[in-house]
Coordinates of C-alpha atoms in Angstrom, one line a residue:
Chain A
M8 CA 0.0 0.0 0.0
N9 CA 1.3 3.5 -0.8
C10 CA 0.8 6.8 1.1
K11 CA -2.0 8.0 -1.2
K12 CA -4.1 4.9 -0.5
S13 CA -3.1 4.8 3.2
E14 CA -4.3 8.5 3.6
K15 CA -7.7 7.5 2.4
H16 CA -8.0 4.7 5.0
I17 CA -6.4 6.3 8.0
P18 CA -9.5 8.2 9.3
L19 CA -11.5 4.9 9.1
L20 CA -8.8 3.0 10.9
A21 CA -9.1 5.4 13.8
G22 CA -12.7 4.3 14.3
N23 CA -12.1 0.5 13.5
E24 CA -14.3 0.7 10.4
L25 CA -11.9 -1.1 8.1
S26 CA -12.1 -4.8 7.3
A27 CA -9.4 -6.9 9.0
T28 CA -7.5 -7.3 5.7
K29 CA -7.5 -3.6 4.8
A30 CA -6.6 -2.6 8.4
A31 CA -3.6 -5.0 8.4
K32 CA -2.4 -3.5 5.1
V33 CA -2.7 0.0 6.4
R34 CA -0.9 -0.9 9.7
A35 CA 1.9 -2.6 7.7
H36 CA 2.3 0.7 5.7
L37 CA 2.3 2.7 9.0
E38 CA 5.2 0.7 10.3
K39 CA 7.3 1.8 7.3
C40 CA 6.0 5.4 6.8
E41 CA 6.6 8.0 9.5
A42 CA 4.4 10.7 7.9
C43 CA 1.4 8.4 7.7
L44 CA 2.0 7.2 11.2
R45 CA 2.0 10.8 12.4
E46 CA -1.3 11.5 10.5
A47 CA -2.9 8.3 12.0
N48 CA -1.9 9.3 15.6
E49 CA -3.2 12.9 15.1
I50 CA -6.6 11.7 13.8
E51 CA -6.9 9.2 16.6
G52 CA -6.0 11.9 19.1
A53 CA -8.5 14.4 17.6
L54 CA -11.2 11.8 17.7
K55 CA -10.6 11.2 21.4
A56 CA -10.4 14.9 22.0
A57 CA -13.8 15.5 20.3
K58 CA -15.3 12.7 22.4
T59 CA -13.8 14.2 25.5
L60 CA -15.3 17.6 24.7
A61 CA -18.7 16.0 24.1
R62 CA -18.5 14.2 27.4
L63 CA -17.3 17.2 29.3
E64 CA -19.9 19.4 27.8
G65 CA -22.6 18.1 30.1
A66 CA -25.9 16.8 28.9
A67 CA -28.5 19.3 27.9
D68 CA -31.8 18.6 29.6
W69 CA -35.4 19.9 29.8
S70 CA -36.6 21.6 32.9
E71 CA -39.4 19.6 34.6
S72 CA -42.0 22.2 33.6
E73 CA -40.9 22.1 30.0
W74 CA -41.0 18.3 29.9
R75 CA -44.5 18.3 31.5
H76 CA -45.7 20.9 29.0
L77 CA -44.3 18.7 26.1
L78 CA -46.1 15.6 27.5
R79 CA -49.4 17.6 27.7
S80 CA -48.9 18.7 24.1
I81 CA -48.4 15.1 23.0
A82 CA -51.5 14.0 24.9
A83 CA -53.5 16.6 23.0
T84 CA -52.3 15.2 19.7
K85 CA -54.1 12.6 17.7
I86 CA -52.4 9.5 16.4
E87 CA -52.6 9.5 12.6
K88 CA -54.1 6.5 10.9
K89 CA -51.6 4.3 9.1
S90 CA -50.9 5.7 5.7
V91 CA -51.5 3.5 2.7
W92 CA -48.2 4.8 1.4
A93 CA -46.3 3.9 4.6
G94 CA -43.2 2.0 3.7
L95 CA -43.5 2.9 0.0
S96 CA -41.6 6.1 0.3
L97 CA -38.8 6.2 -2.3
K98 CA -35.5 8.0 -2.1
P99 CA -35.5 11.0 -4.4
A100 CA -32.6 9.5 -6.4
L101 CA -34.5 6.2 -6.8
A102 CA -37.7 8.0 -7.8
G103 CA -35.9 10.1 -10.3
S104 CA -34.2 7.1 -11.8
L105 CA -37.5 5.3 -12.1
A106 CA -39.1 8.3 -13.8
L107 CA -36.2 8.6 -16.2
I108 CA -36.4 4.9 -17.1
L109 CA -40.2 5.3 -17.7
I110 CA -39.6 8.3 -20.0
I111 CA -36.8 6.5 -22.0
A112 CA -39.0 3.3 -22.3
G113 CA -42.0 5.4 -23.5
A114 CA -39.9 7.3 -26.0
F115 CA -38.4 4.0 -27.3
L116 CA -41.9 2.4 -27.7
F117 CA -43.2 5.6 -29.5
L118 CA -40.3 5.7 -31.9
R119 CA -40.5 2.0 -32.5
K120 CA -44.1 2.2 -33.4
S121 CA -43.8 5.3 -35.7
P122 CA -42.2 3.7 -38.8
T123 CA -45.0 1.1 -38.9
Q124 CA -47.6 3.8 -38.6
L125 CA -45.9 5.7 -41.5
N126 CA -46.2 2.6 -43.7
T127 CA -49.9 2.3 -43.1
R128 CA -50.7 6.0 -43.5
A129 CA -50.4 5.8 -47.3
T130 CA -52.9 3.8 -49.3
L131 CA -52.1 2.1 -52.6
Q132 CA -54.7 2.2 -55.4
V133 CA -54.0 0.0 -58.4
P134 CA -55.4 0.9 -60.9
S135 CA -57.7 4.0 -60.5
Q136 CA -60.8 4.5 -62.6
N137 CA -60.6 8.3 -62.8
M138 CA -57.0 8.4 -63.5
V139 CA -55.6 10.0 -66.6
K140 CA -53.5 7.5 -68.4
P141 CA -51.0 9.1 -70.7
D142 CA -50.8 6.0 -72.9
Q143 CA -54.6 6.2 -73.5
Q144 CA -54.2 9.6 -75.0
N145 CA -51.9 8.0 -77.6
G146 CA -54.3 5.1 -78.0
K147 CA -52.1 2.6 -76.4
Q148 CA -52.7 0.5 -73.2
D149 CA -49.1 -0.1 -72.2
G150 CA -49.0 2.5 -69.2
Q151 CA -49.7 1.0 -65.8
P152 CA -50.6 3.6 -63.1
I153 CA -50.2 3.2 -59.3
T154 CA -51.6 5.9 -57.0
I155 CA -50.3 6.5 -53.6
I156 CA -52.3 8.8 -51.3
S157 CA -51.0 10.0 -47.9
K158 CA -53.7 9.9 -45.2
E159 CA -51.9 12.6 -43.2
T160 CA -51.4 15.3 -45.8
G161 CA -53.7 14.1 -48.6
L162 CA -50.8 14.2 -51.1
K163 CA -51.5 12.1 -54.1
I164 CA -48.7 10.6 -56.1
I165 CA -49.5 8.8 -59.4
W166 CA -46.8 6.7 -60.7
F167 CA -47.0 5.4 -64.3
Y168 CA -44.7 2.8 -65.6
N169 CA -44.6 1.2 -69.0
K170 CA -45.1 -2.5 -68.7
N171 CA -43.2 -3.0 -72.0
F172 CA -40.1 -1.3 -70.6
N173 CA -37.4 -3.9 -70.6
G174 CA -34.5 -1.7 -69.4
E175 CA -32.9 -1.5 -72.8
G176 CA -31.0 1.7 -73.4
Y177 CA -31.3 2.6 -69.7
G178 CA -28.3 4.6 -68.6
K179 CA -27.1 5.4 -72.1
Chain B
M77 CA -36.1 -3.5 18.9
N78 CA -36.1 -4.5 22.6
E79 CA -39.2 -6.2 24.1
R80 CA -39.9 -3.4 26.6
E81 CA -40.2 -0.8 23.8
K82 CA -42.2 -3.2 21.6
T83 CA -44.7 -3.7 24.5
L84 CA -44.9 0.1 25.1
V85 CA -45.5 0.8 21.4
E86 CA -48.2 -1.8 21.3
R87 CA -49.8 -0.3 24.4
V88 CA -49.8 3.2 23.0
L89 CA -51.3 1.9 19.7
S90 CA -54.0 0.1 21.6
G91 CA -55.1 3.3 23.2
D92 CA -53.0 3.4 26.5
L93 CA -51.5 6.9 25.9
S94 CA -49.7 6.8 29.3
A95 CA -47.3 4.3 27.9
F96 CA -45.8 6.9 25.6
E97 CA -43.9 8.7 28.4
P98 CA -41.9 5.7 29.5
L99 CA -41.2 5.0 25.8
I100 CA -39.6 8.3 25.2
T101 CA -38.1 9.1 28.6
P102 CA -34.8 7.3 27.8
Y103 CA -34.4 9.6 24.7
R104 CA -35.2 12.8 26.6
K105 CA -31.6 13.9 27.1
P106 CA -29.9 12.2 24.1
L107 CA -32.3 13.7 21.6
L108 CA -32.1 17.2 23.0
G109 CA -28.3 16.9 23.1
L110 CA -28.1 15.9 19.5
A111 CA -30.6 18.5 18.5
Y112 CA -28.5 21.1 20.3
R113 CA -25.3 20.1 18.5
I114 CA -27.1 20.2 15.1
A115 CA -29.1 23.4 15.8
R116 CA -26.4 25.2 17.9
N117 CA -29.0 27.0 20.0
S118 CA -30.9 25.8 23.0
E119 CA -34.3 27.3 21.9
D120 CA -34.0 25.8 18.4
A121 CA -32.8 22.5 19.9
K122 CA -35.9 22.3 22.2
E123 CA -38.2 23.1 19.3
V124 CA -36.6 20.4 17.1
A125 CA -36.7 17.8 19.9
Q126 CA -40.3 18.7 20.7
E127 CA -41.3 18.4 17.1
T128 CA -39.5 15.0 17.1
F129 CA -41.5 13.7 20.0
L130 CA -44.8 15.0 18.6
R131 CA -44.2 13.4 15.2
A132 CA -43.1 10.2 16.8
F133 CA -46.4 10.1 18.7
K134 CA -48.5 11.2 15.7
Y135 CA -47.0 8.7 13.3
L136 CA -46.4 5.8 15.7
K137 CA -48.8 3.7 13.6
N138 CA -46.3 3.9 10.7
F139 CA -43.5 2.5 12.9
N140 CA -42.5 -1.1 12.1
V141 CA -42.2 -2.8 15.5
E142 CA -39.7 -5.3 14.1
K143 CA -37.2 -2.4 13.6
S144 CA -35.3 -0.3 16.1
F145 CA -37.3 2.4 17.8
K146 CA -34.1 4.3 18.6
S147 CA -33.1 4.5 14.9
W148 CA -36.7 5.5 14.0
I149 CA -36.8 8.4 16.5
Y150 CA -33.3 9.6 15.6
Q151 CA -34.4 9.5 12.0
I152 CA -37.3 11.8 12.8
L153 CA -35.0 14.1 14.7
V154 CA -32.5 14.4 11.8
H155 CA -35.4 15.1 9.4
A156 CA -36.9 17.7 11.8
A157 CA -33.5 19.4 12.3
R158 CA -33.0 19.6 8.5
N159 CA -36.5 21.1 8.0
Y160 CA -35.8 23.6 10.8
R161 CA -32.4 24.5 9.4
N162 CA -33.9 25.1 6.0
K163 CA -36.5 27.4 7.4
Q164 CA -33.9 29.2 9.4
V165 CA -31.7 29.7 6.4
K166 CA -34.6 31.2 4.5
Y167 CA -35.5 33.4 7.4
E168 CA -31.9 34.6 7.9
T169 CA -31.6 35.3 4.2
L170 CA -34.8 37.3 4.4
M171 CA -33.7 39.2 7.5
M172 CA -30.0 39.4 6.4
S173 CA -29.0 38.5 9.9
E174 CA -26.4 36.2 11.5
P175 CA -27.5 32.9 12.9
V176 CA -28.1 32.9 16.6
K177 CA -25.4 31.0 18.5
E178 CA -24.9 29.6 22.0
T179 CA -27.1 29.9 24.9
A180 CA -26.7 27.6 27.9
V181 CA -28.7 24.4 28.1
A182 CA -27.0 22.6 30.9
G183 CA -25.0 23.6 33.9
G184 CA -27.7 24.4 36.3
D185 CA -27.5 27.3 38.7
D186 CA -23.7 27.0 39.5
P187 CA -22.2 29.9 37.6
E188 CA -18.7 28.4 37.6
R189 CA -19.9 25.1 36.2
R190 CA -22.1 26.9 33.8
H191 CA -19.1 28.9 32.5
D192 CA -17.0 25.8 32.1
D193 CA -19.8 24.1 30.2
E194 CA -20.3 27.0 27.9
E195 CA -16.5 27.2 27.2
I196 CA -16.4 23.5 26.3
R197 CA -19.6 23.7 24.3
S198 CA -18.3 26.6 22.3
R199 CA -15.1 24.7 21.6
L200 CA -17.0 21.6 20.4
M201 CA -19.3 23.8 18.3
D202 CA -16.2 25.5 16.8
C203 CA -14.9 22.1 15.8
L204 CA -18.3 21.1 14.3
D205 CA -18.5 24.4 12.4
V206 CA -15.8 23.2 9.9
L207 CA -18.1 20.4 8.7
T208 CA -20.8 20.4 6.0
P209 CA -24.3 19.6 7.3
R210 CA -24.1 16.0 6.1
E211 CA -20.6 15.5 7.6
K212 CA -21.8 16.9 10.8
E213 CA -24.8 14.5 11.0
V214 CA -22.5 11.5 10.2
F215 CA -19.9 12.6 12.7
L216 CA -22.4 13.2 15.5
L217 CA -24.2 10.0 15.0
R218 CA -21.2 7.8 14.6
D219 CA -18.5 9.3 16.8
I220 CA -20.5 11.2 19.4
E221 CA -23.6 9.1 19.7
E222 CA -21.5 6.0 19.0
M223 CA -23.9 4.3 16.6
N224 CA -22.5 1.8 14.1
I225 CA -22.2 2.5 10.4
Q226 CA -25.3 0.6 9.5
E227 CA -27.5 2.4 12.0
T228 CA -26.1 5.7 10.9
A229 CA -26.8 4.9 7.3
G230 CA -30.3 3.8 8.2
I231 CA -31.0 7.0 10.1
L232 CA -29.6 9.3 7.4
R233 CA -31.2 7.1 4.7
C234 CA -28.0 6.8 2.7
S235 CA -25.6 4.0 1.9
A236 CA -22.9 2.7 4.3
I237 CA -20.3 3.8 1.7
S238 CA -21.6 7.3 1.8
V239 CA -21.4 7.3 5.6
R240 CA -17.7 6.1 5.4
V241 CA -16.9 8.8 2.8
H242 CA -18.4 11.6 4.9
L243 CA -17.0 10.2 8.1
S244 CA -13.5 10.1 6.7
A245 CA -13.7 13.7 5.5
A246 CA -15.2 14.9 8.8
R247 CA -12.5 13.3 10.9
K248 CA -9.8 14.9 8.8
K249 CA -11.4 18.3 9.2
I250 CA -11.9 17.9 12.9
K251 CA -8.3 16.8 13.3
E252 CA -7.1 20.0 11.5
R253 CA -9.3 22.2 13.7
I254 CA -8.3 20.6 17.0
K255 CA -4.6 20.6 16.0
D256 CA -4.8 24.3 15.1
R257 CA -6.9 25.7 17.9
Y258 CA -7.1 23.2 20.8
P259 CA -3.9 21.2 20.8
E260 CA -4.1 20.8 24.6
Y261 CA -6.9 18.3 24.0
L262 CA -4.8 16.0 21.8
G263 CA -3.7 13.0 23.7
R264 CA -6.3 13.4 26.5
E265 CA -8.1 10.2 27.4
P266 CA -11.8 10.3 27.0

């Protein structure tokens, strides 16, 4: 163990809050490092001093009249009925995390659903009765129309393709 | 929870209100002492402690008798002290005044003893002043009230790791303050 790690553990060593393994490692380091040993002794001394001060301070207490008055106030208070939510109180951090998870899950479901909805929002009509067929104007029946109408915007797209088109000359 | 407290709680809940006094009497001094160290003023401390006992009575039905009554009532006190402190901060900001410090709680009528108590109290308060509110709560519960890490974490509703982190920081700060201002206490046996 080095000094940096040891410094982190020394305050907890003073109160016996380290695991046996960690405490042994810190003590082994203290045997080798004078600066860390001094720090450990100072923290231990300060902790004892604070406890001494607290002990010497003398316990605060109520006067008898104040205590009686408090008991009378308590007697005048009603005991609340057990809350339905008792025991269900959440830590703010936990409640926040749950809310965030719900928001993310909701957003994910919404976005996942949207592309499907977009596909069903357009209708396909093949062929249409009232459609103008360019090939009919020329007396031919080779043009095949497909109409796509958007349910959301009402946009109508009519797509004609020539069923005799074999791709020859395409790209020339 | 010990059997005596369990019986007393059950008696209060079944309508025997006289059982509440023996239930809270063991906490009469410790809770006021802790409230004083958090609030730094005897009037505020009494208000916080009074609020704690009133809430403990009012919400006794929500208390789980399988758990520690001591931890539960200390939890109420810490919560009441935080609420009180927040109200005070708002009030002081509004009035642009300094927080009220120090008035004697203990010491009785003996002026010499009272002076000594005040001197020691002001030194302890001076040491506690270097801590953040959370460090102060952790330090008071663990090192002054001598509760274990798990109890402290339960009362403060945080993790044991968080308690260790704040405790570590608090001890370092207290060490610096005692070393700087009250070196005569270093090495004294408690």
